[in-house]
Each structure stands twice: as structure tokens, then as C-alpha cells.
PDB file of C-alpha atoms in Angstrom:
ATOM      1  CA  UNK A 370     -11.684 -24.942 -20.601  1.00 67.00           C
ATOM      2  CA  UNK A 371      -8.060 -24.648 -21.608  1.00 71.00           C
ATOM      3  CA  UNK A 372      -6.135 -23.752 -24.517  1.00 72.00           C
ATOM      4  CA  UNK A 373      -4.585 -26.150 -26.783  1.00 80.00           C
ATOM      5  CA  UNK A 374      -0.970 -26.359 -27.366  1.00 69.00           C
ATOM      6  CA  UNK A 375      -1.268 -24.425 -30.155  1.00 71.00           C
ATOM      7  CA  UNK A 376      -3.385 -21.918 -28.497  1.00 69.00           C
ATOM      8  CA  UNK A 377      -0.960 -21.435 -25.558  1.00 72.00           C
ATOM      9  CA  UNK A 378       2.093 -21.030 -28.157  1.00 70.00           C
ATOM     10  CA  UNK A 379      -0.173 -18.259 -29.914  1.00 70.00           C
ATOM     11  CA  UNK A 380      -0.996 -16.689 -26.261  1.00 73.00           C
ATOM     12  CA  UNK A 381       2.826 -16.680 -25.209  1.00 76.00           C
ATOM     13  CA  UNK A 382       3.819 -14.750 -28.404  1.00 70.00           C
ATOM     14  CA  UNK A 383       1.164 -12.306 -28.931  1.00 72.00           C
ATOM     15  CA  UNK A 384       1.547 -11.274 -24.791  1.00 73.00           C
ATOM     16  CA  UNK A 385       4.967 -11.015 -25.891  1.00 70.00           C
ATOM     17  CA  UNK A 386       4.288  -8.672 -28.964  1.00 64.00           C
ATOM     18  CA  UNK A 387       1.799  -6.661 -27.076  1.00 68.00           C
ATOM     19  CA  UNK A 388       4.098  -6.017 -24.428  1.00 64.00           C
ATOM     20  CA  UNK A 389       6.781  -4.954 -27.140  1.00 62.00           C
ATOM     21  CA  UNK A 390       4.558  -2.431 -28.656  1.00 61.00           C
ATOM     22  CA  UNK A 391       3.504  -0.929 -25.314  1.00 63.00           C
ATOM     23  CA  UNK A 392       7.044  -0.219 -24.312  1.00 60.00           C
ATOM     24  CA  UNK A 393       7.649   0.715 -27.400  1.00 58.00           C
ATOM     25  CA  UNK A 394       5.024   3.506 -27.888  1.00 60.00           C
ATOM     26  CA  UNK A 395       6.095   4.548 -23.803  1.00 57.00           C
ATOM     27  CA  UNK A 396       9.748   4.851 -25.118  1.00 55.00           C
ATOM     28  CA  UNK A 397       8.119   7.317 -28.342  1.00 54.00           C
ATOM     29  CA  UNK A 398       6.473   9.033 -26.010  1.00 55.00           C
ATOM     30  CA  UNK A 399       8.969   9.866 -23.650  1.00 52.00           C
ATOM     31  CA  UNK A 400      11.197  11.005 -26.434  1.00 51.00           C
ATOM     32  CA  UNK A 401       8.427  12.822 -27.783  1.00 52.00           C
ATOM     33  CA  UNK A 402       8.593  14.935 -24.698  1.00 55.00           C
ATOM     34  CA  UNK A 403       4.507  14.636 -24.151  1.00 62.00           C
ATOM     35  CA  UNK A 404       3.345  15.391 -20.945  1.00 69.00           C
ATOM     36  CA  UNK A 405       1.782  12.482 -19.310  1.00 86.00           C
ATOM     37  CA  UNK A 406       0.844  12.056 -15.834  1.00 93.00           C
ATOM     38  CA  UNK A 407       2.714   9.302 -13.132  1.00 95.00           C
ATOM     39  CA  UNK A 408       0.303   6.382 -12.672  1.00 96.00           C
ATOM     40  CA  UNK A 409       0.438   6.209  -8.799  1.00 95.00           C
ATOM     41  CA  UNK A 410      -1.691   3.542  -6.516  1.00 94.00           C
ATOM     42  CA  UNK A 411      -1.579   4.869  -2.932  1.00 91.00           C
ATOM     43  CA  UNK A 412      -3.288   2.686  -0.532  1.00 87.00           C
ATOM     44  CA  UNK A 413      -6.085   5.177   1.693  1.00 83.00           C
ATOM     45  CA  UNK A 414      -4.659   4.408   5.322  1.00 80.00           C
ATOM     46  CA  UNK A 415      -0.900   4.732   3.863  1.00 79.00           C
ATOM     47  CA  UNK A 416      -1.042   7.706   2.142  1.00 77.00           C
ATOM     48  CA  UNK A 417      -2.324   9.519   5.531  1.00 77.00           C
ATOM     49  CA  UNK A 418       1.486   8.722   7.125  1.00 75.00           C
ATOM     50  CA  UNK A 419       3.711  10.785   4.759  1.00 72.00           C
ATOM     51  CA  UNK A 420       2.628  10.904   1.134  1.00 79.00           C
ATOM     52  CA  UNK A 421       1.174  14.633   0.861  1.00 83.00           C
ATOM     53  CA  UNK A 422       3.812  15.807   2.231  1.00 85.00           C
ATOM     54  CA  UNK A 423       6.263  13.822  -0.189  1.00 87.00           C
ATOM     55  CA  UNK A 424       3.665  14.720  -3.363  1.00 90.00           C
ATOM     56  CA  UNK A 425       3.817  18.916  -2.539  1.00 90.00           C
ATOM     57  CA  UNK A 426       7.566  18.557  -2.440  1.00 92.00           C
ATOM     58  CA  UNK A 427       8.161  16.042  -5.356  1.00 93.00           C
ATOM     59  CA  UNK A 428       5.701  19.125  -7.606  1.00 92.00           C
ATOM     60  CA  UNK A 429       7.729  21.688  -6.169  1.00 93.00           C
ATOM     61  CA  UNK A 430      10.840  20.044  -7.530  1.00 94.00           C
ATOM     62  CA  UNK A 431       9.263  19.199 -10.385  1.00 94.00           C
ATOM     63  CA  UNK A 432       5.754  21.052 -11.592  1.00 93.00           C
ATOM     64  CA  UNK A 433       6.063  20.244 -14.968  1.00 92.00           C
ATOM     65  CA  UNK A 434       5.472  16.223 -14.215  1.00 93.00           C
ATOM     66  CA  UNK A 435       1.921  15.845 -13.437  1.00 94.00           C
ATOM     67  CA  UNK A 436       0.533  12.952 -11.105  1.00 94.00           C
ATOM     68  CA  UNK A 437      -2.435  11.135 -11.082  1.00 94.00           C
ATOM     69  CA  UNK A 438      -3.445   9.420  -8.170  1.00 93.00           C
ATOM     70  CA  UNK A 439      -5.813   6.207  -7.733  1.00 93.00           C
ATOM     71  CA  UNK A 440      -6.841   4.570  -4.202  1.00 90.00           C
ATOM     72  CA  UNK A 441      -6.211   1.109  -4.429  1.00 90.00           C
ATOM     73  CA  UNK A 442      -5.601  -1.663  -1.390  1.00 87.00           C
ATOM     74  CA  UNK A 443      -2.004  -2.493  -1.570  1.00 89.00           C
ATOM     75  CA  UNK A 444      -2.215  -6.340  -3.477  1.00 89.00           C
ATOM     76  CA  UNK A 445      -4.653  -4.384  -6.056  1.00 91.00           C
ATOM     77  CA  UNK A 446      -2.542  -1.578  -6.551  1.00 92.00           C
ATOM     78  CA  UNK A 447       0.627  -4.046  -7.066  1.00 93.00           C
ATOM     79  CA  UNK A 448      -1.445  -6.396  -9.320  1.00 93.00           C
ATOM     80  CA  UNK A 449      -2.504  -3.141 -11.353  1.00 95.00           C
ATOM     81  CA  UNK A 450       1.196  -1.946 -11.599  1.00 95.00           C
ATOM     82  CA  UNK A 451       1.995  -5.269 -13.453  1.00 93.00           C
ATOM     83  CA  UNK A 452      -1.037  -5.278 -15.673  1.00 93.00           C
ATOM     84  CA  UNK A 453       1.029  -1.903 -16.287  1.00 92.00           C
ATOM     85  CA  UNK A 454      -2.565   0.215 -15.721  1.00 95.00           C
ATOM     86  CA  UNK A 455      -0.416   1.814 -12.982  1.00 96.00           C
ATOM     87  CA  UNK A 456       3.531   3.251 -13.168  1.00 96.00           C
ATOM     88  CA  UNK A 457       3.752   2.764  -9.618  1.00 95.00           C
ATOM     89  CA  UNK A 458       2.377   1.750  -6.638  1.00 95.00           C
ATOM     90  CA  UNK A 459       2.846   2.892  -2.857  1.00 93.00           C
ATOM     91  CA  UNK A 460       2.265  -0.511  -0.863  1.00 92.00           C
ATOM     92  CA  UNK A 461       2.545  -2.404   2.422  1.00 90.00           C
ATOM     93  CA  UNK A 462       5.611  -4.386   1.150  1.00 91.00           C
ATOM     94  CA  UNK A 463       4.304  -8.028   3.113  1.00 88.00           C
ATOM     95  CA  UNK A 464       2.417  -9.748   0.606  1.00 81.00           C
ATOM     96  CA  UNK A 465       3.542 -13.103  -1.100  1.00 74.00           C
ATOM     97  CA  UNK A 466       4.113 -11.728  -4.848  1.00 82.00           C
ATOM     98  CA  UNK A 467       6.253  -8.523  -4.218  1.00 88.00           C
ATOM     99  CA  UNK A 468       9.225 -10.299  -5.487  1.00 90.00           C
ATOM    100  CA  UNK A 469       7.748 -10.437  -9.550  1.00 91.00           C
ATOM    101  CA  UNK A 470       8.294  -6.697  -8.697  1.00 94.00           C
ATOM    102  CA  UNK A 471      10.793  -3.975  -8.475  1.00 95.00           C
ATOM    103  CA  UNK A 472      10.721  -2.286  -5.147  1.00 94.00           C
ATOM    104  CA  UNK A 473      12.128   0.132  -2.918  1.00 93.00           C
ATOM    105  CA  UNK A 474      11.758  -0.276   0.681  1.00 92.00           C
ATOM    106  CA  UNK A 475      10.534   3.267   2.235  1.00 90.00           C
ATOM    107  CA  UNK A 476      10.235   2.557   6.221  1.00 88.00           C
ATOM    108  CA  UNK A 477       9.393   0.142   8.533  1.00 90.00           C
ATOM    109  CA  UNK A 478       6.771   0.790  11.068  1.00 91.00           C
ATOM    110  CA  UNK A 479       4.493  -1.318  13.800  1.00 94.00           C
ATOM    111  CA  UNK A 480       0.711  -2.361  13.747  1.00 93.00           C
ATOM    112  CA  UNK A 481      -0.528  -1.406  17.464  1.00 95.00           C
ATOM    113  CA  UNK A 482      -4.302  -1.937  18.208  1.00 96.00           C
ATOM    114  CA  UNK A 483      -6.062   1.673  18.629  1.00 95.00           C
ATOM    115  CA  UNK A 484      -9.032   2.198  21.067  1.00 96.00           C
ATOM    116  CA  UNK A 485     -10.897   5.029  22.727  1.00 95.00           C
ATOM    117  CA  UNK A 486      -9.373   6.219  26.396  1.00 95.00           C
ATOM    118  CA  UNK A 487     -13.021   5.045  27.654  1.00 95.00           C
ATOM    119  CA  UNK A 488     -12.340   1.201  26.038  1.00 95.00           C
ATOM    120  CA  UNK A 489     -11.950  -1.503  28.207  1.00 95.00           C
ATOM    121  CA  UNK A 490      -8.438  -2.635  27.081  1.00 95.00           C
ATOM    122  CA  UNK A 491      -7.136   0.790  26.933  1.00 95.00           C
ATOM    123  CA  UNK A 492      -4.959   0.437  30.616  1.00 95.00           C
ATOM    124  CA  UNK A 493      -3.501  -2.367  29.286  1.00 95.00           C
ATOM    125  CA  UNK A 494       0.519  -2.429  28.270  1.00 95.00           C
ATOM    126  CA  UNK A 495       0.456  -4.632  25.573  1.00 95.00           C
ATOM    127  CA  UNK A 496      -2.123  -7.456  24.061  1.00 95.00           C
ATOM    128  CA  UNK A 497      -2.267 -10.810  22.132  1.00 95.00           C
ATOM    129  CA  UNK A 498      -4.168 -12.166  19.178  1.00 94.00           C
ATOM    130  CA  UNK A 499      -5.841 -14.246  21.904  1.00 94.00           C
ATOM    131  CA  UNK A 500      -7.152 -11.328  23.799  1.00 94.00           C
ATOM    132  CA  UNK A 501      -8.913 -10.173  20.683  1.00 92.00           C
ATOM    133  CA  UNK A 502     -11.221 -13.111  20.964  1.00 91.00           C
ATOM    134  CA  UNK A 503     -14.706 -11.407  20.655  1.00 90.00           C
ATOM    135  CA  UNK A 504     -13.463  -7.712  20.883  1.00 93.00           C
ATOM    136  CA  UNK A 505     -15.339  -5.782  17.988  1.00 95.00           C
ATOM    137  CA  UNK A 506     -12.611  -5.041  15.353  1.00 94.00           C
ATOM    138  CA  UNK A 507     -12.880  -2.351  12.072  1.00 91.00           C
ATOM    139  CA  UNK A 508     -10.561  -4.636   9.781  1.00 87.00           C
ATOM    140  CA  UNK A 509      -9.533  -3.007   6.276  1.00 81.00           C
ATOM    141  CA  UNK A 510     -10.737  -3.498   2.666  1.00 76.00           C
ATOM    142  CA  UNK A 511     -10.350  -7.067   1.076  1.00 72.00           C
ATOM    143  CA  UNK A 512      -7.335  -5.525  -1.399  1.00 75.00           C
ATOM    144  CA  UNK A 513      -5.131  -5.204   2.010  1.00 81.00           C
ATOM    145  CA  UNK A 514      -2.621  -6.658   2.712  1.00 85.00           C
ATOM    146  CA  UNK A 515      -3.818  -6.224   6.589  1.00 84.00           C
ATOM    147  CA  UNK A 516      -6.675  -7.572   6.153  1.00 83.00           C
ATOM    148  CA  UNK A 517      -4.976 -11.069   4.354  1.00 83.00           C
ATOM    149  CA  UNK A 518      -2.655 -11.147   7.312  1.00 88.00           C
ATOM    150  CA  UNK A 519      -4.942 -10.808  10.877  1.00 89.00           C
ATOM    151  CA  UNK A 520      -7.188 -12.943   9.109  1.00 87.00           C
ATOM    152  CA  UNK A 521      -4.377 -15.635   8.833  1.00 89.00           C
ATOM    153  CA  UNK A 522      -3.649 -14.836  12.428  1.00 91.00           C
ATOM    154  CA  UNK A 523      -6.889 -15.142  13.327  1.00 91.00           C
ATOM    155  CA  UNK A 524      -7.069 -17.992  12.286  1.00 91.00           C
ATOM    156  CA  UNK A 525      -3.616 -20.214  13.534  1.00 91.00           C
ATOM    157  CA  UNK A 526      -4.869 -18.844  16.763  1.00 90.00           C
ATOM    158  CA  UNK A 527      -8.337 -20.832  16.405  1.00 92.00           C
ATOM    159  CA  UNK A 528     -10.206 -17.491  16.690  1.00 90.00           C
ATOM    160  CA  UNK A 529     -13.236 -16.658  14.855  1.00 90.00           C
ATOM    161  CA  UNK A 530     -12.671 -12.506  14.604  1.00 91.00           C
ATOM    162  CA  UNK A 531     -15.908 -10.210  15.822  1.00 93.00           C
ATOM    163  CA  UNK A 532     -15.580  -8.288  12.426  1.00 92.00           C
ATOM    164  CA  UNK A 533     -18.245  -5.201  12.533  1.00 93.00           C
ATOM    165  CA  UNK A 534     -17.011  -3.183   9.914  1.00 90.00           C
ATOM    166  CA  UNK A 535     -14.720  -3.138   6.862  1.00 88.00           C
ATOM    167  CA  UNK A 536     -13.250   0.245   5.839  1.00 83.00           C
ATOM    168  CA  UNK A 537     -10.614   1.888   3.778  1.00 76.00           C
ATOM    169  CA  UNK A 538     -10.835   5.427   4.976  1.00 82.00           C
ATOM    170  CA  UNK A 539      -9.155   6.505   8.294  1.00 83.00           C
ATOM    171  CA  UNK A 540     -11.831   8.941   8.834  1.00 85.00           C
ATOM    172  CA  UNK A 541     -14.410   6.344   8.921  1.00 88.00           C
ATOM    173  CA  UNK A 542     -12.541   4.420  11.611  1.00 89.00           C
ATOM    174  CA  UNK A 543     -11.418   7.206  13.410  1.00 89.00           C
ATOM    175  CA  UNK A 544     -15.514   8.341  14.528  1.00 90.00           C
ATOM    176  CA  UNK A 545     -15.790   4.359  15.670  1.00 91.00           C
ATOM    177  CA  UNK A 546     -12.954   4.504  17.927  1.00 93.00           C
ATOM    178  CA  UNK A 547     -14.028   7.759  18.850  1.00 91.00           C
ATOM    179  CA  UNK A 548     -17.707   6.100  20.040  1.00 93.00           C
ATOM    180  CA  UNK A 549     -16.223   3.522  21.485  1.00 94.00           C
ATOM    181  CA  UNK A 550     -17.714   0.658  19.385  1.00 93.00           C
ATOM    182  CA  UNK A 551     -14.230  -1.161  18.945  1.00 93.00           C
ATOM    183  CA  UNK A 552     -10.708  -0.817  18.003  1.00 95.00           C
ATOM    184  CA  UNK A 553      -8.587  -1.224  14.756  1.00 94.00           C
ATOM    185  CA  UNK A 554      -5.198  -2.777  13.815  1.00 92.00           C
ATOM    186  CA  UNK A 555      -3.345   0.148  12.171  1.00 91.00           C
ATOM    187  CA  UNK A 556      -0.025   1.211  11.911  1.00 91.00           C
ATOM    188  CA  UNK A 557       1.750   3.088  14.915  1.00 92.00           C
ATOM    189  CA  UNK A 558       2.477   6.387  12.635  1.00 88.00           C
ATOM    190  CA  UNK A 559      -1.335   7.051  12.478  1.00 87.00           C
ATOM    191  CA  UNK A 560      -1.367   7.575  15.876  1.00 87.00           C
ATOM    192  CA  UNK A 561       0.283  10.805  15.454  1.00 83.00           C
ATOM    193  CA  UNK A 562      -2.575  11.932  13.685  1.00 82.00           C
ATOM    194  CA  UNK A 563      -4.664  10.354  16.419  1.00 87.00           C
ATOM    195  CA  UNK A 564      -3.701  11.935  19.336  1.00 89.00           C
ATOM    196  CA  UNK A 565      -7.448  11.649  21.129  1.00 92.00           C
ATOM    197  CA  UNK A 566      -7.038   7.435  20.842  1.00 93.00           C
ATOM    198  CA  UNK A 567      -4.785   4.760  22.760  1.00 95.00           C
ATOM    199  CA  UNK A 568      -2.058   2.418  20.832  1.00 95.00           C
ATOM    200  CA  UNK A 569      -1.532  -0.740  22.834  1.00 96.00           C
ATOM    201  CA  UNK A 570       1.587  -2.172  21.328  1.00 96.00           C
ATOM    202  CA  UNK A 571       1.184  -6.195  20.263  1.00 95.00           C
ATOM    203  CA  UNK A 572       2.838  -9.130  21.266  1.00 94.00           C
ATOM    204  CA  UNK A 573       4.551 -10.809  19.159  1.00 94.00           C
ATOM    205  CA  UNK A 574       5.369  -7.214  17.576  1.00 94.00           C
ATOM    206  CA  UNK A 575       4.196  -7.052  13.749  1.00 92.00           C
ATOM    207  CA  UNK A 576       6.421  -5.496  11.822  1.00 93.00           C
ATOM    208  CA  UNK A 577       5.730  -4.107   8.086  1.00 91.00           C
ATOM    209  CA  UNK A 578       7.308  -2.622   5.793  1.00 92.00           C
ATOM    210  CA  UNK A 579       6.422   0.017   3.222  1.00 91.00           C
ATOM    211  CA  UNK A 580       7.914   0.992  -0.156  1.00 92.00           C
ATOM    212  CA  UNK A 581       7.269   1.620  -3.914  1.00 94.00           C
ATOM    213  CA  UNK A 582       7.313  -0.727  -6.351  1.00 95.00           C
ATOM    214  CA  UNK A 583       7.317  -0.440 -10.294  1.00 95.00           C
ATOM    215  CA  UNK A 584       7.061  -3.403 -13.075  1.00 93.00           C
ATOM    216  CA  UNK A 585      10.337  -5.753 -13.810  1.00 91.00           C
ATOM    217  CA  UNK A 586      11.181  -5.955 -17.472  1.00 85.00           C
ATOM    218  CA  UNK A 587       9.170  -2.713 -18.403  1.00 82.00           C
ATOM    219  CA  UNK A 588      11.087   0.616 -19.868  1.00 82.00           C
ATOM    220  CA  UNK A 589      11.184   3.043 -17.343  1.00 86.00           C
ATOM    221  CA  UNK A 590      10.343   6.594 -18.322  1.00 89.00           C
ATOM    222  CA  UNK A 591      12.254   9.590 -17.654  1.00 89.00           C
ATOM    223  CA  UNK A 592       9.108  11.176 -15.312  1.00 92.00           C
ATOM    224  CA  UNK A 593       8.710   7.692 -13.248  1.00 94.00           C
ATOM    225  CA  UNK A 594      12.314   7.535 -12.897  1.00 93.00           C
ATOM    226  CA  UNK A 595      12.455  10.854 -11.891  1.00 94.00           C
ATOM    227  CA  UNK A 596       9.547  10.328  -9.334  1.00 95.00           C
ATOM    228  CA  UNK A 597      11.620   6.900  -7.857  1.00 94.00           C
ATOM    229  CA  UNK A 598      14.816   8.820  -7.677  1.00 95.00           C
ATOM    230  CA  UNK A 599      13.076  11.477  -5.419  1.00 94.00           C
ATOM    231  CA  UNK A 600      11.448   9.124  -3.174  1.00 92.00           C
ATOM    232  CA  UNK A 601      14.929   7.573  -2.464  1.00 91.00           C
ATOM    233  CA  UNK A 602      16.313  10.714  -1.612  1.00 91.00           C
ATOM    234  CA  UNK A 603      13.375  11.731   0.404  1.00 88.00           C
ATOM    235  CA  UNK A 604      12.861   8.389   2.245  1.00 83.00           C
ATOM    236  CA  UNK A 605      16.395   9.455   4.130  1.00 81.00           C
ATOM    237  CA  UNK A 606      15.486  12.853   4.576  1.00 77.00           C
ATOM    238  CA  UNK A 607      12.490  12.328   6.314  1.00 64.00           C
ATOM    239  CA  UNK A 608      13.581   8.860   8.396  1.00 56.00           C
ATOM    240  CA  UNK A 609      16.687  10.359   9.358  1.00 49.00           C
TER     241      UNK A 609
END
């Protein structure tokens, strides 16, 4: 089914309306000084890295702003900040749409494939795609960007990937890797939180990059600008 020209005129200009009076009641609100929490998405495996850390000291700075925080796979949390559900979103910055929004890149970092001491690959120095053929692999949620990308590797390297679980908490890959049933693609800054497991580096290196990112076109309230400012600032604090 599809709309009719006169349907999609009728579409185009009540979207546009709608969007008019949701700015404009966020605008009345913000000058009405009401406290209402920051919208954040924070991807699980992400938000391990740095983002407590960056949370206690934004609320120190600020502890009149209140955030609320919702665990979302990074193309979710993205396509929830422009349904404007979410103010922002913390996100692995590689996906295909992340230029319909405003971002801010926070660091770069390095996916490394993490095994037990005891696994088989674990002496090696580096690895390929190709030597992933048939290794057991913990691959992320379907909202990852991760997960879109190995799967595309997998694929232009004519591998069919031994996928024996799907998870979104580190904790829950973490106890695999610590029983030895397989490794897991993560990013090399976990591994400082996983000092008992091995990161083989791998070749070609895969590099990704992580930021914020907030809606184009949308009125920006004095909190979530507030909240943007301080990750800047923060960002070159803590990389530097």
C-alpha cells in the first residue's frame, strides 16, 4: 500500500507541524526552568570503557541536571535519538546513517579478539578473519554496529561464522572466555578490565570510533547542551 499524492502532501506537513510543536513545547520547557532528565542511549559493552566515570563527574559538576539512562545497541540508540525518544546517544560512530546526525567524535580505539590463556590461539601474535573459520565466537546483539560489521566480514571472506552465543552484557561474555568455550571481538579498552584474558591484535587492524551524537534540526536544550559541552571538555582530559 502507498499513499496517494495527496496523502503524502498531508504526511509531509503534519510531520512538519508535529515536529514544530515538539520543539516548541522543549523550548517552553527549558525556559520554564522544569527539571527534566537527559535522554541518554549508552550501548552495554561501551559504557563499561569510560562512561561511569564521565556520568559521576558530569553530576558532580552539575547535580541539579538529572540523567536517565537506557541500554540500547548503538544503530537503535541512534535511530531512537532521531525519532527524538532519546536527547542523546553514546555510539560506535561506524554505521552507514551517522551523517543525518550531529556528532562528536570521543576516541578511537581497536577491536582485538579476546580468549582464555588456556585457548588454542592464545600464543599467537596476531590473526585473520580467515583463521576464525570454525572458531566458536560470542558476537553482540543485532542493534550493534559490531555485529553488522564481522558479519559483512564474514562474509567477503566466504566464511560461514561458528556463532554460539549472542550477548550484550560484558559479564556474560566474560564467564565464556573464562571457560574457555570461545572468544569475542571487543574493543582493546575492555581488556583493561580483563586482565585474566588474552587480546590478539587483528590483521587488517579495525579501527572504530566512538562519540555522541544528538538530532540535526532539533532545539537544543540548555541541560543537553550542557551535558555535550562537558563531554568535549572531558574527552581531552581523559585522552590526553
Amino acid at each position: 500500500m502507498t499513499l496517494t499524492k495527496e496523502g503524502e502532501l498531508f504526511y509531509q506537513k503534519a510531520s512538519r507541524l508535529l515536529k514544530t510543536i515538539n520543539q516548541t513545547s522543549s523550548e517552553l520547557t527549558d525556559i520554564g526552568k522544569q527539571v527534566i532528565p537527559i535522554r541518554i542511549g549508552i550501548p552495554p559493552l561501551l559504557s563499561t570503557i569510560f562512561f561511569p566515570d564521565m556520568l559521576i563527574e558530569f553530576q558532580k559538576q552539575y547535580p541539579d541536571i538529572p540523567v536517565e539512562l537506557f541500554e540500547y545497541g548503538s544503530i537503535r540508540a541512534a535511530k531512537l535519538v532521531q525519532e527524538d525518544v532519546l536527547d542523546l546517544a553514546l555510539v560506535n560512530m561506524n554505521f552507514y546513517e551517522i551523517d543525518k546526525l550531529n556528532s562528536y567524535k570521543i576516541l578511537s580505539d581497536k577491536i582485538i579478539f579476546c580468549v582464555s590463556p588456556e585457548h588454542h590461539l592464545a600464543d599467537e601474535k596476531s590473526i585473520t578473519i580467515e583463521m576464525l573459520k570454525d572458531e566458536p565466537i560470542m558476537m553482540y546483539n543485532t542493534d550493534s554496529v559490531q555485529n553488522s560489521m564481522f558479519h559483512k566480514l564474514f562474509e567477503n571472506a566466504g566464511i560461514a561464522p561458528n556463532i554460539i552465543m549472542r550477548a550484550s552484557q560484558l559479564h556474560t561474555i566474560r564467564n565464556f572466555l573464562k571457560h574457555n568455550l570461545g572468544g569475542a571481538c571487543l574493543y582493546s579498552l575492555l581488556l583493561d578490565t580483563m586482565p585474566e584474558n588474552i587480546g590478539i591484535p587483528i590483521s587488517p587492524t579495525i579501527e572504530q570510533e566512538i562519540g555522541i551524537v544528538w538530532q540535526k534540526g532539533k532545539y537544543v536544550n540548555s541541560r543537553v547542551e550542557k551535558f555535550i559541552a562537558f563531554t568535549q571538555d572531558y574527552a581531552k582530559r581523559w585522552l590526553f
